[in-house]
Coordinates of C-alpha atoms in Angstrom, one line a residue:
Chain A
X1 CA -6.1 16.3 1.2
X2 CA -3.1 14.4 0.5
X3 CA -1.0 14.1 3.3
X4 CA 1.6 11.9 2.1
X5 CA 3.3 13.1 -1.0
X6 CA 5.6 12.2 -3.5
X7 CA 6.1 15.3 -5.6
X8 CA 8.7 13.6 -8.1
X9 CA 6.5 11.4 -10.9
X10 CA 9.3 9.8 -12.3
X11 CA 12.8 9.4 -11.9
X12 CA 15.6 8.0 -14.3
X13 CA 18.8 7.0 -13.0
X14 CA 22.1 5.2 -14.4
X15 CA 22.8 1.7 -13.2
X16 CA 25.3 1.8 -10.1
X17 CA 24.6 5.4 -9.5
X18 CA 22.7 6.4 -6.4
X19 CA 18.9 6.8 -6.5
X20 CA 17.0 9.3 -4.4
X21 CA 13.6 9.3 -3.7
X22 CA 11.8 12.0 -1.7
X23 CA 8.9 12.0 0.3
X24 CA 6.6 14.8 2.0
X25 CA 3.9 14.8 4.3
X26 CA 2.1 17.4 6.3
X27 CA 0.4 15.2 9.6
X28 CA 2.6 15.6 12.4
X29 CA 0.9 12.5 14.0
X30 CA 2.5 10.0 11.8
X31 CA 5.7 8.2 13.7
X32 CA 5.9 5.5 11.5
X33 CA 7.5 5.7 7.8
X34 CA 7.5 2.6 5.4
X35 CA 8.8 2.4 2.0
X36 CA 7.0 -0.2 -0.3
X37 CA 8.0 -1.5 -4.1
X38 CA 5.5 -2.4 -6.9
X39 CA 6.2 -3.7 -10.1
X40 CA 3.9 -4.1 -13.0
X41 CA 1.4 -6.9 -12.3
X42 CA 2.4 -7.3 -8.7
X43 CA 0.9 -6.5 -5.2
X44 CA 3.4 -4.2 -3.6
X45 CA 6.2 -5.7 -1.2
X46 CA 7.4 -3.9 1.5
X47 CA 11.3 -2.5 1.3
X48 CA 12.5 -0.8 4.5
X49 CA 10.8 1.5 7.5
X50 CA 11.9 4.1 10.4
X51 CA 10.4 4.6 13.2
X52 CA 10.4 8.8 14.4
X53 CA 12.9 8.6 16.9
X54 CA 15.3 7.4 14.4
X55 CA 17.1 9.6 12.1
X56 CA 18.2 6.8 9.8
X57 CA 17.6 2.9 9.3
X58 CA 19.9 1.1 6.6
X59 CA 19.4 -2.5 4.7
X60 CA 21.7 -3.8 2.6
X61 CA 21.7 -1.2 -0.4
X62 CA 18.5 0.6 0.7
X63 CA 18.9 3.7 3.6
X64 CA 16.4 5.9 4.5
X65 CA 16.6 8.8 6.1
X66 CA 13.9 11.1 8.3
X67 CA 13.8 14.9 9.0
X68 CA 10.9 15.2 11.0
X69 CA 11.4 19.0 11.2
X70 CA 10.9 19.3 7.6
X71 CA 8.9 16.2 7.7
X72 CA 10.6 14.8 4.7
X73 CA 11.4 11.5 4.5
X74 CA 14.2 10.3 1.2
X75 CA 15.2 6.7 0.0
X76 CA 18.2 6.3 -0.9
X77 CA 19.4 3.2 -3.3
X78 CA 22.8 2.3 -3.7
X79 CA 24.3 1.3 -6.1
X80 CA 21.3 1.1 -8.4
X81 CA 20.3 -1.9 -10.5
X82 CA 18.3 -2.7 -13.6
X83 CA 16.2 -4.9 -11.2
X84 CA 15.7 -2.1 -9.1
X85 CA 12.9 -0.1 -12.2
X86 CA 9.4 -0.4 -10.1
X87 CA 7.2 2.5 -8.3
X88 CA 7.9 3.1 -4.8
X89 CA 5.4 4.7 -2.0
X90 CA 6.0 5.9 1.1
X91 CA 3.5 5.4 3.5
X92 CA 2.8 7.0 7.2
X93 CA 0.9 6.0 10.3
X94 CA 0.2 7.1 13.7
X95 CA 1.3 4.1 15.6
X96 CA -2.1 4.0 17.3
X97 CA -3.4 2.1 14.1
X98 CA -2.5 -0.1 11.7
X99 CA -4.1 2.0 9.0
X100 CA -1.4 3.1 6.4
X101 CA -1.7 6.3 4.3
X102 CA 0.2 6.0 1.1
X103 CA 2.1 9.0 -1.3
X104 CA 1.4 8.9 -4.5
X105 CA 4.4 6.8 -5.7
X106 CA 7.7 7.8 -8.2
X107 CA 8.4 5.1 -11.0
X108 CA 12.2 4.8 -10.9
X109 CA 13.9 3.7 -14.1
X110 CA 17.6 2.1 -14.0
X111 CA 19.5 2.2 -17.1
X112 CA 22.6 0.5 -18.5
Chain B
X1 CA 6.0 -17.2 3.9
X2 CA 2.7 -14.7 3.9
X3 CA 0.4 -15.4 1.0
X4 CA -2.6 -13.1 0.0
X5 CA -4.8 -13.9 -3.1
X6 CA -7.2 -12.7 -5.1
X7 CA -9.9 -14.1 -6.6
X8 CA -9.1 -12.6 -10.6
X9 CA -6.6 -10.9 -11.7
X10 CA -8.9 -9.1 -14.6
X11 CA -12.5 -9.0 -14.8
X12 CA -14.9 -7.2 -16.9
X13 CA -18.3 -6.1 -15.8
X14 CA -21.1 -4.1 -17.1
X15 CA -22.7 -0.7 -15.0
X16 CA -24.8 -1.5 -12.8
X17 CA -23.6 -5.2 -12.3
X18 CA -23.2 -6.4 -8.5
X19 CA -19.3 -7.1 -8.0
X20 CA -17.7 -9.6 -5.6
X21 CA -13.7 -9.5 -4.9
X22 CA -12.5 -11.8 -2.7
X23 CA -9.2 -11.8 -1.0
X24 CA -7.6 -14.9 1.3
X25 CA -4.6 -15.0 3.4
X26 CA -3.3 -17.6 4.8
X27 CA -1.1 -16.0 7.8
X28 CA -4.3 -15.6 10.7
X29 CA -3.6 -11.9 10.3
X30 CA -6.3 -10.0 12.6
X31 CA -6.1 -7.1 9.9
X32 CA -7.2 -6.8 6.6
X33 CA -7.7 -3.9 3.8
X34 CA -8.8 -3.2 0.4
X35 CA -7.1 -0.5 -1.5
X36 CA -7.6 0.9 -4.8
X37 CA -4.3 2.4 -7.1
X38 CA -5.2 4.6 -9.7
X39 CA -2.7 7.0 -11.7
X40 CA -1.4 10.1 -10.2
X41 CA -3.7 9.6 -6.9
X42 CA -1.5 6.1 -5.3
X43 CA -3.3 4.0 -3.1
X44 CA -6.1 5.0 -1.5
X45 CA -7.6 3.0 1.5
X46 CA -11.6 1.8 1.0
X47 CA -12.0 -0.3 4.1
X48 CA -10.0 -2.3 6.7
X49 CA -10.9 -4.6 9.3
X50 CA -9.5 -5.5 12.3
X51 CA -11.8 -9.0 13.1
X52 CA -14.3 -11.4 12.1
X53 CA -17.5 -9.3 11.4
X54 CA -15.9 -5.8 12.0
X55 CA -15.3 -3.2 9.4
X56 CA -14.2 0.3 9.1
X57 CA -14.3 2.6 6.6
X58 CA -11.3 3.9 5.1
X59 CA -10.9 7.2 2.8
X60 CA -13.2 6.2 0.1
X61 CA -15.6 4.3 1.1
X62 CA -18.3 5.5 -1.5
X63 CA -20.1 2.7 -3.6
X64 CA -18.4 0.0 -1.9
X65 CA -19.1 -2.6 1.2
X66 CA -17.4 -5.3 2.9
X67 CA -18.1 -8.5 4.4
X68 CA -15.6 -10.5 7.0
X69 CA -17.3 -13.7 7.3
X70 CA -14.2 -15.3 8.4
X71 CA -10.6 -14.5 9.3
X72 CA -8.7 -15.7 6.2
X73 CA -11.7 -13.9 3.7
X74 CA -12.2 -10.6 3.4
X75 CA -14.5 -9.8 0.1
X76 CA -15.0 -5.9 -1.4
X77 CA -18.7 -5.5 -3.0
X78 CA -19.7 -2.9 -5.5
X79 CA -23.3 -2.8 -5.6
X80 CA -24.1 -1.6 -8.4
X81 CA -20.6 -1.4 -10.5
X82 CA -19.9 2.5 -12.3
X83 CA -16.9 3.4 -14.9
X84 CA -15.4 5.3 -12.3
X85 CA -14.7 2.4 -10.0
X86 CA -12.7 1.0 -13.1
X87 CA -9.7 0.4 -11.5
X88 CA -6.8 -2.0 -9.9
X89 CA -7.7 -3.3 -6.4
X90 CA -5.1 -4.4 -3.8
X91 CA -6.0 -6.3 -1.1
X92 CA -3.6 -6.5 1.8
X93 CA -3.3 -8.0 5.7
X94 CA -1.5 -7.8 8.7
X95 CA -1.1 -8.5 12.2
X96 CA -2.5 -6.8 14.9
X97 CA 0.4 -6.0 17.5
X98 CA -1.1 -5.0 20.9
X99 CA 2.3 -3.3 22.5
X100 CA 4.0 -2.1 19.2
X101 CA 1.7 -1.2 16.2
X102 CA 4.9 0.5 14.8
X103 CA 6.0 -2.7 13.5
X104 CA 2.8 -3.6 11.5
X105 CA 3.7 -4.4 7.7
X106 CA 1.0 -5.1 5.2
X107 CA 1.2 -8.2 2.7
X108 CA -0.3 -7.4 -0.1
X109 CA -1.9 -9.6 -3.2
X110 CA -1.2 -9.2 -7.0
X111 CA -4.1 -7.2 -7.7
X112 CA -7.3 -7.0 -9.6
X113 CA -7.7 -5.1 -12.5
X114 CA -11.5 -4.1 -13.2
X115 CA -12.7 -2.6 -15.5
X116 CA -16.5 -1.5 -15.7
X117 CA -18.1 -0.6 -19.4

């Protein structure tokens, strides 16, 4: 039962354009939305998060942004860069734990 | 700056072999986890632990234990290794935060790539 998903696989995008990642999940208990990176070789680092009674949290080039009616959660990158090619997850909990339940992850691809 | 390690990087075992990861980090984070990341299924949780001596299992727990001897160490055992635990392992800590456990982000190591023949 996945209950963080990341229906997109893979996602190509040109350099400076926006990227858009997307994020479902079905458990109406999770308040707390994370977004982590992973490159090849590497542990994954963590990139931005919202908490559920925000709408939006923005850092620098990276926004994400929460619909908790839909519970859909997207990332949005922008302007992209090369440096920017890893897999993402999104990740949910409760707030009552500090257990983390991850999607499934979308490699993003930048190119020049 | 947070720093979690692991023991290898890759290592090669047989079925049936007895398989110690180890994991360190050096931030006295309370919590502590071992994930695995296969294709397609992300990472999936095998057990955490919030203290010295305390474990909990975490989605897939099958074929695997833990021991927590000590704060900074938290070590994944497969008893007796199979070619479907071939796989990369993450290990990752955090702090426990008593008033806001909204605010919780995991550190995470580089990995370890198994593979079981």
């Amino acid at each position: 039962d996945q209950q963080v998903k990341q229906n997109s696989p893979s996602l190509s995008v040109q350099e400076g354009r926006i990227s858009i990642l997307n994020c479902d999940y079905t458990n109406s208990m999770f308040d707390y939305f994370l977004w982590y990176k992973k490159y090849p070789a590497e542990g994954p680092t963590f990139l931005i998060s919202i908490s559920s009674i925000k709408d939006k949290n923005e850092d620098g080039r990276f926004t994400v942004f929460l619909n908790k009616s839909a519970k859909h959660l997207s990332l949005h990158i922008v302007p992209s860069q090369p440096g920017d090619s890893a897999v993402y997850f999104c990740a949910a909990n409760t707030g009552t734990a500090s257990k983390l339940t991850f999607g499934t992850g979308t490699r993003l691809q930048v190119t020049l | 700056d947070v720093k979690v390690t692991q023991s290898s990087r890759y290592l090669v075992k047989r079925t049936g072999e007895k398989v110690f990861l180890e994991c360190v980090q050096d931030m006295d984070h309370e919590n502590m986890f071992w994930y695995r990341q296969d294709p397609g299924l992300g990472l999936r949780l095998i057990y955490f632990s919030y203290d010295v001596k305390m474990k909990e299992k975490g989605d897939i727990p099958e074929g695997y234990s833990v021991s927590r001897e000590k704060k900074e160490r938290f070590s994944l055992i497969l008893e007796s290794a199979s070619t479907n635990q071939t796989s990369m392992y993450l290990c990752a800590s955090s702090r426990l935060l008593a008033a806001d456990f909204n605010t919780d982000t995991q550190y995470f190591g580089p990995g370890t790539r198994l593979t079981v023949l």
